[in-house]
Short mmCIF file of C-alpha atoms in Angstrom, two decimals:
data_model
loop_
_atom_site.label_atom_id
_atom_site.label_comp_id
_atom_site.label_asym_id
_atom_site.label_seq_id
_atom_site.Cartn_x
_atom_site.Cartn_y
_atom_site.Cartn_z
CA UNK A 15 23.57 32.12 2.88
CA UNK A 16 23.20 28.43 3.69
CA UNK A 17 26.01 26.08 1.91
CA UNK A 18 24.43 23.10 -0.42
CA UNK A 19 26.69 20.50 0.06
CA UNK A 20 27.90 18.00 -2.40
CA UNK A 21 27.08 14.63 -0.54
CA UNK A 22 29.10 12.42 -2.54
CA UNK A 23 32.84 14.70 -1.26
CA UNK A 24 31.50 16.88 1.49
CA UNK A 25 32.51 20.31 -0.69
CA UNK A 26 30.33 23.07 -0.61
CA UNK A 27 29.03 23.80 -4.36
CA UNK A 28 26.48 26.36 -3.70
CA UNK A 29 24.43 28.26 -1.45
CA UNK A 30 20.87 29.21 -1.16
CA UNK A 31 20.12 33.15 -0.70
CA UNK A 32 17.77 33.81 2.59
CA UNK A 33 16.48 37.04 3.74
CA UNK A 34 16.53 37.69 7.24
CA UNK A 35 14.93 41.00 8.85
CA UNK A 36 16.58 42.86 11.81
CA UNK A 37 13.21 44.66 13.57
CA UNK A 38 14.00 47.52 15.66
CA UNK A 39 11.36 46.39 17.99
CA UNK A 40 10.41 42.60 17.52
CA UNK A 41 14.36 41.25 16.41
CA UNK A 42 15.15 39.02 14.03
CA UNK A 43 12.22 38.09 11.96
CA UNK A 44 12.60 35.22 10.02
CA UNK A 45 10.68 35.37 6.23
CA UNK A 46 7.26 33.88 6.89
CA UNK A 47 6.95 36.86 9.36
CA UNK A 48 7.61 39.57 6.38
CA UNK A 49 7.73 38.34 3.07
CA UNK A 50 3.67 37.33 2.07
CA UNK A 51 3.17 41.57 2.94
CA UNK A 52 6.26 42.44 1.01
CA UNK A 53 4.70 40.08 -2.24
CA UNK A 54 1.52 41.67 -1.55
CA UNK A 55 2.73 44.96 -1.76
CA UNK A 56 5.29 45.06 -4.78
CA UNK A 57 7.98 45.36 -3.22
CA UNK A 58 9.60 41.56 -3.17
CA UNK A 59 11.53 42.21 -6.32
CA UNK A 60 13.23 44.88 -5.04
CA UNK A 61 14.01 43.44 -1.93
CA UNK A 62 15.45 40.48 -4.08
CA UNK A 63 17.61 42.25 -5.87
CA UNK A 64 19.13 44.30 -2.69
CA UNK A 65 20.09 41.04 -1.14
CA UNK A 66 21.63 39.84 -4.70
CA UNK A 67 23.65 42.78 -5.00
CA UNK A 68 25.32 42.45 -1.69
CA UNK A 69 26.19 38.78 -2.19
CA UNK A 70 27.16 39.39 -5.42
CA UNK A 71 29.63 41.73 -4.80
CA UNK A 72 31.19 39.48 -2.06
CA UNK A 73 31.28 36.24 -4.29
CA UNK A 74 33.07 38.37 -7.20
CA UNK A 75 36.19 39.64 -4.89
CA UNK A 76 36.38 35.84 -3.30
CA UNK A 77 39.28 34.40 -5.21
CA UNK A 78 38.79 30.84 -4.37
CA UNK A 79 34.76 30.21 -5.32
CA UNK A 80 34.34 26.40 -6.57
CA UNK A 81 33.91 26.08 -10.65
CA UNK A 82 30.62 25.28 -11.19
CA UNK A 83 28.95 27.20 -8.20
CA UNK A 84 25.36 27.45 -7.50
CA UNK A 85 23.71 30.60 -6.17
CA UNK A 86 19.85 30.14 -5.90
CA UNK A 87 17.63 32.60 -5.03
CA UNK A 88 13.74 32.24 -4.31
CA UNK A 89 11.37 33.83 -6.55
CA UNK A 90 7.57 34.17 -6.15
CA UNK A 91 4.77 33.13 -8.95
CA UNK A 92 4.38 36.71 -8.85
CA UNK A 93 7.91 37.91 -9.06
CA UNK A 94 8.11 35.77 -11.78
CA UNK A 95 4.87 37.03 -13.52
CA UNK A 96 6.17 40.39 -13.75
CA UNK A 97 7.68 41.81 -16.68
CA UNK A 98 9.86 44.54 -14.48
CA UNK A 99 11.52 41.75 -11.83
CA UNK A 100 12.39 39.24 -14.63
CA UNK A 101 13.64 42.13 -16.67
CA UNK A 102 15.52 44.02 -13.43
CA UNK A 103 17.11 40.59 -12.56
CA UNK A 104 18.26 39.24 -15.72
CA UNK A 105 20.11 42.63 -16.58
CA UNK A 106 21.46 42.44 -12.69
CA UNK A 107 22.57 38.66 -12.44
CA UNK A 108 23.94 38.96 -15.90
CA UNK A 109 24.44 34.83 -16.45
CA UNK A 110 27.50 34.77 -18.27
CA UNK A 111 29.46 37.19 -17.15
CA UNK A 112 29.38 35.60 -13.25
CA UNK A 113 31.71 33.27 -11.82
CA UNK A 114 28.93 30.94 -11.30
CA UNK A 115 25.45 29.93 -12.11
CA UNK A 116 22.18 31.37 -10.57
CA UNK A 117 19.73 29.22 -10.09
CA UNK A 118 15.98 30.17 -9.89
CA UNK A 119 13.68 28.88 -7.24
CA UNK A 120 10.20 28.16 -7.64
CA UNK A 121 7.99 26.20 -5.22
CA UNK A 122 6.42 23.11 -6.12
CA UNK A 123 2.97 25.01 -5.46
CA UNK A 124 3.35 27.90 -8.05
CA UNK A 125 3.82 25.67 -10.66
CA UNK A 126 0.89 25.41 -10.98
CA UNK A 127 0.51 28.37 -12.88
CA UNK A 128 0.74 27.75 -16.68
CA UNK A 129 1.71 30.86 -17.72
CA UNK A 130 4.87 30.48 -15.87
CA UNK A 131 6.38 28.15 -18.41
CA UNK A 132 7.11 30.94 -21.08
CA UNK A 133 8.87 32.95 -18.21
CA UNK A 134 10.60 30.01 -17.28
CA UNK A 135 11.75 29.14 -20.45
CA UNK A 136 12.74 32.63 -20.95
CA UNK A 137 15.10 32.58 -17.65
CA UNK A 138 16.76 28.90 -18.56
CA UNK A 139 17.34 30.61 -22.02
CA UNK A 140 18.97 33.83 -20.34
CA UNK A 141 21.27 31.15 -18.87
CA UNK A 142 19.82 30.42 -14.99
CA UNK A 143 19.29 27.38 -13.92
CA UNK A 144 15.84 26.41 -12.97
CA UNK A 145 14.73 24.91 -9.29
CA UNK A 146 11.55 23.23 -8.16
CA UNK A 147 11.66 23.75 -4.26
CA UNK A 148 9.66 22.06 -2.06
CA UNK A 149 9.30 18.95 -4.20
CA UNK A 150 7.04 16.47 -2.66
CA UNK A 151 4.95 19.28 -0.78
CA UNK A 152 2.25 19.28 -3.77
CA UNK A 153 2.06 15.60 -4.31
CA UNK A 154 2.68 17.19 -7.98
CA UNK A 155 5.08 13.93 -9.32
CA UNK A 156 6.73 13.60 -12.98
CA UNK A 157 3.68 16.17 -14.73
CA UNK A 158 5.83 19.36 -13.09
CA UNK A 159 8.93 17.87 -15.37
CA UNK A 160 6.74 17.65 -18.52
CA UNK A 161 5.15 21.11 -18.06
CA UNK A 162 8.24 22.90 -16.92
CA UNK A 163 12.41 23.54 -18.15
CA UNK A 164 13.40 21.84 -14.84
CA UNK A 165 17.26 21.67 -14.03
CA UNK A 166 17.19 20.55 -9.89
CA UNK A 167 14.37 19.53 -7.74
CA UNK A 168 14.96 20.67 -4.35
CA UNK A 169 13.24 17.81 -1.94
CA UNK A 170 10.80 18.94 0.38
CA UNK A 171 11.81 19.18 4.44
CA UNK A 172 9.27 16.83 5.70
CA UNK A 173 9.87 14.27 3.21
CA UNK A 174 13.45 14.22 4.09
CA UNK A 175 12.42 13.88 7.63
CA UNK A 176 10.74 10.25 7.02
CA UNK A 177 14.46 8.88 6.92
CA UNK A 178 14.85 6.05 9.40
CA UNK A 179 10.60 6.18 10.53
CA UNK A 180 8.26 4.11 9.62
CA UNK A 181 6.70 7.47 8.12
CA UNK A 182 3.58 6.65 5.76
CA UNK A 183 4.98 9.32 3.46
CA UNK A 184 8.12 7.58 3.21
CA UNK A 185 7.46 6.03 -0.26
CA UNK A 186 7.27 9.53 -1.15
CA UNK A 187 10.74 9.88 -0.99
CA UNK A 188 11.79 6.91 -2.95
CA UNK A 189 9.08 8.00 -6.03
CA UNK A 190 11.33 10.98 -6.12
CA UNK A 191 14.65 9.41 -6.48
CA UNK A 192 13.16 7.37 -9.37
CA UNK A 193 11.68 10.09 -11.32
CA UNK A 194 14.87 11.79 -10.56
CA UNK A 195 16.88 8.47 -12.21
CA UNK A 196 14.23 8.72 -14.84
CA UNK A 197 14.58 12.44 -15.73
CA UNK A 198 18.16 13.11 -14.95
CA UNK A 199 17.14 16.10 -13.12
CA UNK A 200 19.80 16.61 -10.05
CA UNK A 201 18.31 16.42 -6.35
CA UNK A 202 19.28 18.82 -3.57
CA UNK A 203 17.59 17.78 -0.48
CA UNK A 204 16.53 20.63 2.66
CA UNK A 205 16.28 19.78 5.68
CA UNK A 206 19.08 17.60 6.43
CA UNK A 207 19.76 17.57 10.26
CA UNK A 208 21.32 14.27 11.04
CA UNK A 209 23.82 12.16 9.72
CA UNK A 210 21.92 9.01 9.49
CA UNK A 211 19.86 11.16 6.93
CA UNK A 212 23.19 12.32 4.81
CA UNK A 213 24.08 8.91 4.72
CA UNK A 214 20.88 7.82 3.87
CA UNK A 215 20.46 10.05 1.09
CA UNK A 216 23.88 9.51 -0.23
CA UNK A 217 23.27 5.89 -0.74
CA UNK A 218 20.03 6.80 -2.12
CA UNK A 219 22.02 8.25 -4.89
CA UNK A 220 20.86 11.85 -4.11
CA UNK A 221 23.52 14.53 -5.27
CA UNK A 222 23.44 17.11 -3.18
CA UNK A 223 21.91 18.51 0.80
CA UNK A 224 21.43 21.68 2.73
CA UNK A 225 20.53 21.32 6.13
CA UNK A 226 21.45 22.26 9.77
CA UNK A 227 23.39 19.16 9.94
CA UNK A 228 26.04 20.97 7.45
CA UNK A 229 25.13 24.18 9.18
CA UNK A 230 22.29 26.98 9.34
CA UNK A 231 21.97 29.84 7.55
CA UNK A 232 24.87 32.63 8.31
CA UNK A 233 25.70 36.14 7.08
CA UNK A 234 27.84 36.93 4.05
CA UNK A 235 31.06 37.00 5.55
CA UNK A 236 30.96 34.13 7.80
CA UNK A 237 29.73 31.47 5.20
CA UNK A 238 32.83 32.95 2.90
CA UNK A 239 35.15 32.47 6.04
CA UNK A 240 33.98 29.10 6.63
CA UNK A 241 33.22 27.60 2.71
CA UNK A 242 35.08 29.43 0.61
CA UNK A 243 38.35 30.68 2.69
CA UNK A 244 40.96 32.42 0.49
CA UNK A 245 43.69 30.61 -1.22
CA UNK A 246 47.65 30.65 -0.06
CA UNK A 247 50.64 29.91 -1.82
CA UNK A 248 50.52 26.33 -0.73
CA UNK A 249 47.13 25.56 -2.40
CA UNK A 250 48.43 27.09 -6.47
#
């Protein structure tokens, strides 16, 4: 998990899920090593909902998760096309009856597809929350938010890393504050790795960051022993 900090009071209000694979032979293999074959082949969903039910059953015994909570968790244009994922992960996410609200990722590029918005629709209906990731990659602008049941645009890495250059993309950036401001659509920005850009983005009026700069992507345990650390007397 990797915490999504609130920018405006520092507290962690979510995480993002992230698969990692341990190879007996090559190590740790990050996603973009694994995940395009495991699409290919079927067998993402599955591997979704494996990681899901471990965090899941960690979140539910930790007494001292935030109200409001965010879990998101990246789905493919394919995952999302098929009738068995949606179905197997609405039945195992069960919005509702969580102590918090998943949130459904979907880059920027596979909106593109229009027969996504039904499924989408279907999912924000179910009760999830729906993401645009990598916002700004696609050069996509306001039409995603008239086409699509958007809740939070996650902003794209590279666009987040124009902060203090004299980047040509920078504008970039400030178009997507303003159709935020326009919309009312929340932004999470990825990427974060310095201060300067927190700050930056705070002022900026953008809600909330993930980054290395708040810290990288850990197992289960050690992101609830470092965001979410149980309760004592003292704090009832």
């Amino acid at each position: 998990l990797q915490a999504i900090i609130e920018l405006a009071s520092g507290r962690c209000i979510g995480a993002e899920m992230l698969v990692r694979w341990r190879h007996p032979v090559r190590g740790l293999l990050l996603p973009e090593h694994f995940l395009g074959q495991a699409d290919d082949a079927g067998l993402l969903g599955r591997i979704t909902e494996a990681c899901f039910r471990q965090v899941a059953d960690q979140l539910a015994r930790c007494d001292s998760l935030p109200e409001g909570f965010m879990l998101s968790v990246n789905f493919s244009a394919r995952q999302l096309a098929s009738e068995r994922d949606a179905a197997a992960f609405i039945a195992l996410a069960r919005p509702g009856a969580r102590r918090w609200y998943t949130v459904i990722e979907l880059r920027e590029g596979d909106a593109r597809d229009p027969a996504l918005v039904a499924r989408l629709v279907q999912l924000q209906d179910a009760g999830f929350l729906i993401a645009l990731d990598d916002f700004g990659s696609a050069h996509g602008g306001a039409r995603w938010l008239e086409r699509l049941p958007i809740d939070l645009l996650k902003i794209d890495r590279p666009i987040v890393g124009t902060i203090g250059t004299d980047s040509v993309t920078r504008p970039v950036l400030d178009a997507i504050v303003r159709v935020s401001r326009q919309t009312g659509v929340h932004l999470i920005a990825e990427g974060v790795e310095t201060r300067a850009q927190a700050n930056e983005l705070r002022a900026l009026g953008v809600s909330a960051a993930q980054g290395h700069h708040f810290g990288a992507a850990v197992p289960i345990p050690a992101f609830v022993a470092r965001w979410l650390p149980a309760r004592t007397p003292d704090d009832d």
